[in-house]
Coordinates of C-alpha atoms in Angstrom, one line a residue:
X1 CA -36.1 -12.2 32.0
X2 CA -36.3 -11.0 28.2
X3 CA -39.1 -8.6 27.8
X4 CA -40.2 -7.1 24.5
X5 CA -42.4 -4.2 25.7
X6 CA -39.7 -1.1 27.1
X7 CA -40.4 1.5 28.7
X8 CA -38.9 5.4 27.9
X9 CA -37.1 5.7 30.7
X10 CA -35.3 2.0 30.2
X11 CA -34.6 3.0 26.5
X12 CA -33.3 6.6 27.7
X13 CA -30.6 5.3 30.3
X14 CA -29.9 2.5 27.9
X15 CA -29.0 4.7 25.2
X16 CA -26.8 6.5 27.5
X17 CA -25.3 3.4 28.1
X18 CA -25.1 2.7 24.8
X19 CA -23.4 6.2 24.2
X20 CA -20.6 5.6 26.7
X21 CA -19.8 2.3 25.0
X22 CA -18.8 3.6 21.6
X23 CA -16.5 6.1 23.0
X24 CA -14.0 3.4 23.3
X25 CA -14.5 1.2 20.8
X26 CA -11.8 -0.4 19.0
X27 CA -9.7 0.4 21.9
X28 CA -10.7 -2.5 24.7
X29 CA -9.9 -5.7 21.9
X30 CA -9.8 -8.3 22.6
X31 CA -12.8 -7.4 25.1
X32 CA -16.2 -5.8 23.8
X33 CA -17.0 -1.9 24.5
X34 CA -19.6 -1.8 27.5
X35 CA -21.0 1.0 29.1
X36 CA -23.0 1.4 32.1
X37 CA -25.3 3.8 33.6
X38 CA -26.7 3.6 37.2
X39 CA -30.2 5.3 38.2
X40 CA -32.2 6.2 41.0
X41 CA -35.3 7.6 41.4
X42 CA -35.2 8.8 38.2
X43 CA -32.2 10.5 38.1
X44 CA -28.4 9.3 37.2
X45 CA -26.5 8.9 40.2
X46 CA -22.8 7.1 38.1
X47 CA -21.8 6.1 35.0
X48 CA -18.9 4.3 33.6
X49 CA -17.3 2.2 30.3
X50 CA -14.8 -0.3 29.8
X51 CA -11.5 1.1 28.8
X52 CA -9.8 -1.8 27.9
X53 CA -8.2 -5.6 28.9
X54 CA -7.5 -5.7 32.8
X55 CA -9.4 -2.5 33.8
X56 CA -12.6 -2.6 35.4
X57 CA -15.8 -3.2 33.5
X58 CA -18.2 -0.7 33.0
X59 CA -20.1 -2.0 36.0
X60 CA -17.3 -1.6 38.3
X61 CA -16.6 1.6 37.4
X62 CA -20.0 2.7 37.5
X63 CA -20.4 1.1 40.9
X64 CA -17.5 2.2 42.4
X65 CA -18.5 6.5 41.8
X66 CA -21.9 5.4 43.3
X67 CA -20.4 3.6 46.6
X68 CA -23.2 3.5 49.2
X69 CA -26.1 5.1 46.6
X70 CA -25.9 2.2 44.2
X71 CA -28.5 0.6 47.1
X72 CA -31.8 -0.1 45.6
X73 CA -30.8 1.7 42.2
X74 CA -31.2 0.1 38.7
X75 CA -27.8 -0.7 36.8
X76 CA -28.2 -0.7 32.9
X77 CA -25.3 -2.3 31.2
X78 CA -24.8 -3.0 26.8
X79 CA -23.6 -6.2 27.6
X80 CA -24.5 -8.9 30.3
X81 CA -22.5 -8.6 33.2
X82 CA -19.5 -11.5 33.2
X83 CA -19.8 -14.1 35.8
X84 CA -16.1 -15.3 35.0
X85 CA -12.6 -14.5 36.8
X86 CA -10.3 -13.5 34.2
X87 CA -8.0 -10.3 34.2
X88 CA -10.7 -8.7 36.9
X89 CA -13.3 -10.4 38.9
X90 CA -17.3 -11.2 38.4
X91 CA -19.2 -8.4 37.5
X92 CA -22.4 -10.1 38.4
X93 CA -20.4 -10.4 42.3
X94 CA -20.0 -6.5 42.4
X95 CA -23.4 -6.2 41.3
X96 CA -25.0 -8.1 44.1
X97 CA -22.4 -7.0 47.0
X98 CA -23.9 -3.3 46.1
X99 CA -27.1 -4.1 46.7
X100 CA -28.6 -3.0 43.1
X101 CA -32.3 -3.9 43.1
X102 CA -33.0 -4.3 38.9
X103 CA -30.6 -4.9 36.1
X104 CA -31.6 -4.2 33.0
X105 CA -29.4 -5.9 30.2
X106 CA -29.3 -5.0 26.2
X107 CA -27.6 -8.1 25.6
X108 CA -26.8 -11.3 26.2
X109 CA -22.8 -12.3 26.0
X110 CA -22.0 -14.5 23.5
X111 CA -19.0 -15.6 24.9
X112 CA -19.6 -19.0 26.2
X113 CA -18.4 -18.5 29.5
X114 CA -21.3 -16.4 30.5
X115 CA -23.9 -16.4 27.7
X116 CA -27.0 -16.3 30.2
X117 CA -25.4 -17.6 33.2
X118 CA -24.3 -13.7 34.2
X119 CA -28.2 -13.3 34.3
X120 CA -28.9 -16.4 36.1
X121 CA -26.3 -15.8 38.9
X122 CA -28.4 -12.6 39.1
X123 CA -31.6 -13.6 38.9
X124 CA -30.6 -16.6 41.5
X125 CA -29.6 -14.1 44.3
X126 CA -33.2 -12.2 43.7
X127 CA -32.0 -9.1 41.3
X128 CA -34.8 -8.2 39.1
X129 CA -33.3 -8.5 35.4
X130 CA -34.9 -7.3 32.1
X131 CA -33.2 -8.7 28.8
X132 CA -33.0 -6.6 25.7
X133 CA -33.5 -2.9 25.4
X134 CA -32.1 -2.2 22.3
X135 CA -30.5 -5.0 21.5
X136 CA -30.4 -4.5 18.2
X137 CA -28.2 -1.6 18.8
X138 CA -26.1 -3.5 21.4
X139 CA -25.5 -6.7 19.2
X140 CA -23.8 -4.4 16.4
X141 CA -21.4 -2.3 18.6
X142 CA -19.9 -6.1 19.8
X143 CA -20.2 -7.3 16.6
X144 CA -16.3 -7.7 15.9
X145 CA -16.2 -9.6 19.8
X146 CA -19.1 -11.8 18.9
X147 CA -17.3 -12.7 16.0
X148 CA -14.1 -13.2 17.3
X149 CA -15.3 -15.2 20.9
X150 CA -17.5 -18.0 18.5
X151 CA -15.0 -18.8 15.9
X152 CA -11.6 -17.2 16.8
X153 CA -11.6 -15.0 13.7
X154 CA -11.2 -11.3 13.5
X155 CA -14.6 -9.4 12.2
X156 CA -13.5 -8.3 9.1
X157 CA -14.5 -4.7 7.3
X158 CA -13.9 -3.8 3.5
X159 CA -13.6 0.2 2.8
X160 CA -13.3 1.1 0.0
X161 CA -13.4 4.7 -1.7
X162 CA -14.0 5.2 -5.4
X163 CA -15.4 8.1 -7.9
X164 CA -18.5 6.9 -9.8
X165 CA -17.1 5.0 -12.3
X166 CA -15.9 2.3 -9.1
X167 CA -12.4 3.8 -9.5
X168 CA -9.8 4.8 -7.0
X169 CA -6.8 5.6 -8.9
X170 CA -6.2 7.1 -12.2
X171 CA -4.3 5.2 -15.1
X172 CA -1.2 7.2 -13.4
X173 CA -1.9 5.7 -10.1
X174 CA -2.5 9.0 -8.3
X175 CA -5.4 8.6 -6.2
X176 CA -5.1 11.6 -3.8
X177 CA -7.5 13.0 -2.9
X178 CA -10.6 11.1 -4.2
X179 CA -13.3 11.8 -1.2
X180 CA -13.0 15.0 0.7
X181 CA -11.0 15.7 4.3
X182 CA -15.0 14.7 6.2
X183 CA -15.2 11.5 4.8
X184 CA -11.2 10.8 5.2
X185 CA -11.7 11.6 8.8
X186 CA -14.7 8.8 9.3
X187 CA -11.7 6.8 7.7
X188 CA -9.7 7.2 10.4
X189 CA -12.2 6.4 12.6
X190 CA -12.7 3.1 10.9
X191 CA -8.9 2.8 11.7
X192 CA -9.6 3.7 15.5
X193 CA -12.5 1.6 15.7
X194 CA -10.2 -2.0 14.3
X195 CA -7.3 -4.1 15.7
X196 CA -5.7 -3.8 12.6
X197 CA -5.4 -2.3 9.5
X198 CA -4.6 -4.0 6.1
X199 CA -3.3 -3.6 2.3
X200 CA -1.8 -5.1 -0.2
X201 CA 1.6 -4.6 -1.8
X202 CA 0.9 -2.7 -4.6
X203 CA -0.8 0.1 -2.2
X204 CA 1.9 -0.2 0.1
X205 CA 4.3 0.8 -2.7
X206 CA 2.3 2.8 -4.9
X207 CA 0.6 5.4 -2.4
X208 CA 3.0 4.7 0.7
X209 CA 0.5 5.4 3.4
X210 CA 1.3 5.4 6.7
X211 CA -1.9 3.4 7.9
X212 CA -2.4 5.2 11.6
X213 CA -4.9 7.2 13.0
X214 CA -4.1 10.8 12.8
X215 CA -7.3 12.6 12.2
X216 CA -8.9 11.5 15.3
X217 CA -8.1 10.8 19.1
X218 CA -7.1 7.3 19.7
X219 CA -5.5 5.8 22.7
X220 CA -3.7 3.1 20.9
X221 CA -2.8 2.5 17.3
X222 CA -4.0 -0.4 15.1
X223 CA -1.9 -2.9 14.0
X224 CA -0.7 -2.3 10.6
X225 CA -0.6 -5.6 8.4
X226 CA 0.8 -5.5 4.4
X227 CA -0.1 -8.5 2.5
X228 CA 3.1 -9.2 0.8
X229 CA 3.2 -12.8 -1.0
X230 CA 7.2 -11.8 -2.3
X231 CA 7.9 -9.6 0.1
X232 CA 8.6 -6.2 -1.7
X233 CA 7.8 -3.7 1.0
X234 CA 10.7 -1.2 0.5
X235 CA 12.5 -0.6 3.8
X236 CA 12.5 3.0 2.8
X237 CA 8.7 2.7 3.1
X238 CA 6.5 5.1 5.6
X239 CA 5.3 1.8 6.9
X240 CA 8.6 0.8 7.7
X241 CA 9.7 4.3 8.9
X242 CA 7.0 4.7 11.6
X243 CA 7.5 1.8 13.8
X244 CA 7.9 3.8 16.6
X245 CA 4.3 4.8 16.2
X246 CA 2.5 1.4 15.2
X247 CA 3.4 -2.1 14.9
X248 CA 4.1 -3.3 11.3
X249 CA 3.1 -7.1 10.5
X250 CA 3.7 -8.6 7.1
X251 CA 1.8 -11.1 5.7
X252 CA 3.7 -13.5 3.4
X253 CA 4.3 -16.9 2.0
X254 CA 7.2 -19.5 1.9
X255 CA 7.9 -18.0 -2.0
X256 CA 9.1 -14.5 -0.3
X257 CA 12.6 -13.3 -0.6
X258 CA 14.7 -14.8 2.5
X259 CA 17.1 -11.5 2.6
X260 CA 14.3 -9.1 2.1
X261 CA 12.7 -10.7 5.4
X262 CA 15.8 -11.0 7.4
X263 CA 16.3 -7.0 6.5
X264 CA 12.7 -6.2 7.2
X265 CA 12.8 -8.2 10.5
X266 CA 15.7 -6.4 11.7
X267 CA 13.8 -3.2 11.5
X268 CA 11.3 -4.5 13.6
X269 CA 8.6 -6.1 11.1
X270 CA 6.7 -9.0 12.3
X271 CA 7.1 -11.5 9.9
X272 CA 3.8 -14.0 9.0
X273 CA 4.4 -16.7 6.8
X274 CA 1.1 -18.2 5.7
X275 CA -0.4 -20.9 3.1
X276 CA -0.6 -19.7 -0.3
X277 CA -3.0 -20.2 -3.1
X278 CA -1.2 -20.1 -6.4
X279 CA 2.2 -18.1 -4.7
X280 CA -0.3 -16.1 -2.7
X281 CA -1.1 -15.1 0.3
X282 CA -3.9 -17.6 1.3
X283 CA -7.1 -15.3 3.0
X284 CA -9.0 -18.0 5.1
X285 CA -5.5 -18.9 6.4
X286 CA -4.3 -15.7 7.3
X287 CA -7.5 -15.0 9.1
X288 CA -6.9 -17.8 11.2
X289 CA -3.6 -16.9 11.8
X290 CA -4.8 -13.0 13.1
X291 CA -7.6 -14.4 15.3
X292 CA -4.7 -17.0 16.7
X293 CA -2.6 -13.9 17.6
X294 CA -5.4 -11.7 19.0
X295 CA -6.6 -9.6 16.1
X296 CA -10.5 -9.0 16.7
X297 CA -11.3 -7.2 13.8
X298 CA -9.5 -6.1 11.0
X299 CA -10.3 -3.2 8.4
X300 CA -9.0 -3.6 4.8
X301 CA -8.4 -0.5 3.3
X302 CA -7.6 -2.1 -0.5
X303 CA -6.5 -2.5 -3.0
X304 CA -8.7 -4.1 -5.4
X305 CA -6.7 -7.5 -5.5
X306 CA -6.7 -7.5 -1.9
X307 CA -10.9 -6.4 -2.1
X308 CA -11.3 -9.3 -4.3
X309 CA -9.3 -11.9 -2.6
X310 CA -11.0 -11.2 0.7
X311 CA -14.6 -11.7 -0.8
X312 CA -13.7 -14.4 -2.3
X313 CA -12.5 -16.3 0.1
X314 CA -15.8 -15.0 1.9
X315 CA -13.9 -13.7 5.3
X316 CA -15.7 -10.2 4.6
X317 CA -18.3 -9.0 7.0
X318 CA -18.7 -5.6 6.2
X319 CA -19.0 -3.5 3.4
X320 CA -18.4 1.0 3.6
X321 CA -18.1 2.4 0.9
X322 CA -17.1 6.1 -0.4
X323 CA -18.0 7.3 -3.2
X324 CA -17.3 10.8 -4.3
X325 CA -19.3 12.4 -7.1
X326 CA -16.2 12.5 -9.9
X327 CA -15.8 10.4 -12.8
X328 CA -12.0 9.8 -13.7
X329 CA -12.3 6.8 -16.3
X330 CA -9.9 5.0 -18.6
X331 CA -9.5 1.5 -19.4
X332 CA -6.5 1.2 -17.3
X333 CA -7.4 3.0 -14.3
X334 CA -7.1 1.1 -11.0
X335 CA -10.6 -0.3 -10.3
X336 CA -12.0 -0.8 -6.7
X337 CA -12.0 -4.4 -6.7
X338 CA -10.1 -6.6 -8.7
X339 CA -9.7 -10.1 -9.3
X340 CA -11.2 -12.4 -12.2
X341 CA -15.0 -11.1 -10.6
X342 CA -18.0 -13.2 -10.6
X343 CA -19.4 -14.6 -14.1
X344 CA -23.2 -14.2 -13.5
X345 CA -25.1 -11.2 -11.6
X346 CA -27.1 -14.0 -10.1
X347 CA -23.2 -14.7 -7.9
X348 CA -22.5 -10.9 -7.0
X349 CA -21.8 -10.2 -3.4
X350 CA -25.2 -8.8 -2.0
X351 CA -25.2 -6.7 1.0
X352 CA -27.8 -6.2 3.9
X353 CA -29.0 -4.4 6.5
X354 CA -27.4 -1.7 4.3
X355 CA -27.2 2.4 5.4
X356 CA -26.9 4.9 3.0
X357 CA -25.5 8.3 4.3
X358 CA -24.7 12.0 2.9
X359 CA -21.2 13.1 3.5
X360 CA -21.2 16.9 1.9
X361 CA -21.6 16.2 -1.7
X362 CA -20.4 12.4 -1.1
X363 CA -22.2 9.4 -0.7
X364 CA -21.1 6.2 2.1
X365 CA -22.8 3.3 1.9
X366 CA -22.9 0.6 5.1
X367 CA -23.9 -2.8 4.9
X368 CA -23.1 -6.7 5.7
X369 CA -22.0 -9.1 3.9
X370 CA -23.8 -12.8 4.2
X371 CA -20.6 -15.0 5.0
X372 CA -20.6 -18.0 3.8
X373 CA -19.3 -21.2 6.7
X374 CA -15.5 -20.7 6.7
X375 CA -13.6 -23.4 5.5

């Protein structure tokens, strides 16, 4: 039953729950991040969080350090339990087997093949069962599955860094290091916390990056995607010369060079040919083609054709952006977003929800983007 009066206890063991569940996201795709917390009188008795497709849910493991004491306690769980088979059983079967008197949920699943029916199942076989502590906090840690389960396409995040002037390069092209080593290493998170990473040609070429997390524990690297309508990703690249650490994927059109594939493929590149708007890379199509092969979110790390192509196209959900308190200028510096940009103010991208944090001397904004009904 939802309920919209909490207690401090339910908010305490849910935020617990809540804490367990970020450790591993990015990591469990194309499942959410869940974490579960199991009291009794008062005190925790197990814990446990999803570490990825085919392991146990949170619940399970949870349940299974309780054994026997799980009787009579109260399970708190991010997510609703799963009422499904698919790689592992029912939660919701586990739950009830143990003998767990309450459940208290933060969420409900939007994936259509439990949305609610977890809960009923639950409710059905006399489990008491409160419905949303926190859920604000729930709904955005599975915001890339919720995405992703209701219209098959990854959750997409923009980051960009710039100095205050919106550049990130200067009319040399060096752009290292515009934000400092702290806010670099929430970068890598970003990295950690995505299916895949993307850029566009020109970056891949012009600050060969190496696109994998390095500055932070992860137990599996993103996919590394180069949006490359002609395909001129030099074999030579770092991209090219790491595949041992990351898959590479690049994303091109019918207009690239045939050889330059072939030679890329044999070194292990996954090639995607995609529509094209104008001889490139179309964004709504490659989107499609990501969520088809199992990307649930996707982090675009520039540059600013590749920025502007993605808002336009409106596939952008999120917005973080570092900015570092320098001013490089020049007419022909890179700027952070390209493209022909908007003709009125009135049409300018608007976030929401938007968080504005200190880093050192640095500034990050957060926020969402309002996307518009995909094509």
């Amino acid at each position: 039953m939802a309920c919209d009066v909490f207690d401090r206890e339910d908010v305490r063991w849910m935020r617990l729950a809540l804490k367990l569940a970020k450790k591993m996201k990015g990591q469990t795709a194309p499942n959410p991040c869940v974490g579960a917390v199991l009291v009794k009188d008062g005190e925790l008795i197990a814990s446990g969080y999803h570490r990825g497709a085919g392991t146990p849910h949170a619940e399970v493991v949870a349940l299974k350090r309780a054994g026997e004491r799980a009787v009579g306690s109260t399970l708190y769980v991010t997510l609703e339990p799963c009422c499904h088979y698919g790689r592992t059983p029912p939660c919701v079967d586990s739950i009830i087997s143990a003998k767990v008197k309450r459940v208290v949920v933060a969420t409900i699943d939007p994936n259509p093949l439990v949305n609610g029916k977890g809960i009923e199942k639950l409710l059905e076989a006399g489990v008491e069962v409160k419905v949303g502590v926190l859920e604000r906090e729930a709904k955005t840690l599975i915001e890339d599955f919720a995405k992703y389960i209701t219209t098959g396409m990854p959750f997409v995040t923009l980051k960009l860094a710039s100095s205050l002037d919106g550049k990130i390069a200067t009319k040399l092209g060096d752009a290292r290091w515009i934000t400092s080593e702290a806010s670099r290493k929430i970068a890598h998170m970003l990295r950690r916390e995505h299916s895949a990473v993307m850029v566009g040609i020109n970056t891949a070429i012009n600050d060969d990056p190496e696109l994998t997390v390095r500055l932070v524990k992860a137990t599996r690297q993103p996919i590394r995607i180069v949006v490359d309508s002609k395909a001129k990703l030099p074999p030579s690249s770092k991209l090219c010369k790491t595949l041992d650490e990351a898959p590479l994927w690049l994303a091109t059109t019918k207009h690239a060079d045939k050889r330059r594939l072939e030679e890329l493929e044999r070194l292990g590149v996954k090639i995607l040919i995609v529509d094209d708007e104008d001889g490139k890379v179309e964004m709504v199509s490659l989107m499609r083609k990501l969520g088809e092969m199992g990307v649930m979110s996707l982090l675009i790390e520039g540059g600013g054709e590749v920025a502007w192509s993605a808002l336009k196209a409106n596939v952008v959900d999120r917005v973080v952006w570092f900015i570092a308190p320098i001013i490089i200028g020049g007419r022909d510096a890179k700027h952070s977003v390209g493209g022909e940009g908007v003709e009125k103010v009135s049409e300018a991208f608007k976030l929401q929800d938007v968080k504005v944090r200190r880093i050192g001397c640095e500034v990050l904004i957060d926020g969402r983007l309002r996307v518009a009904d995909m094509p």
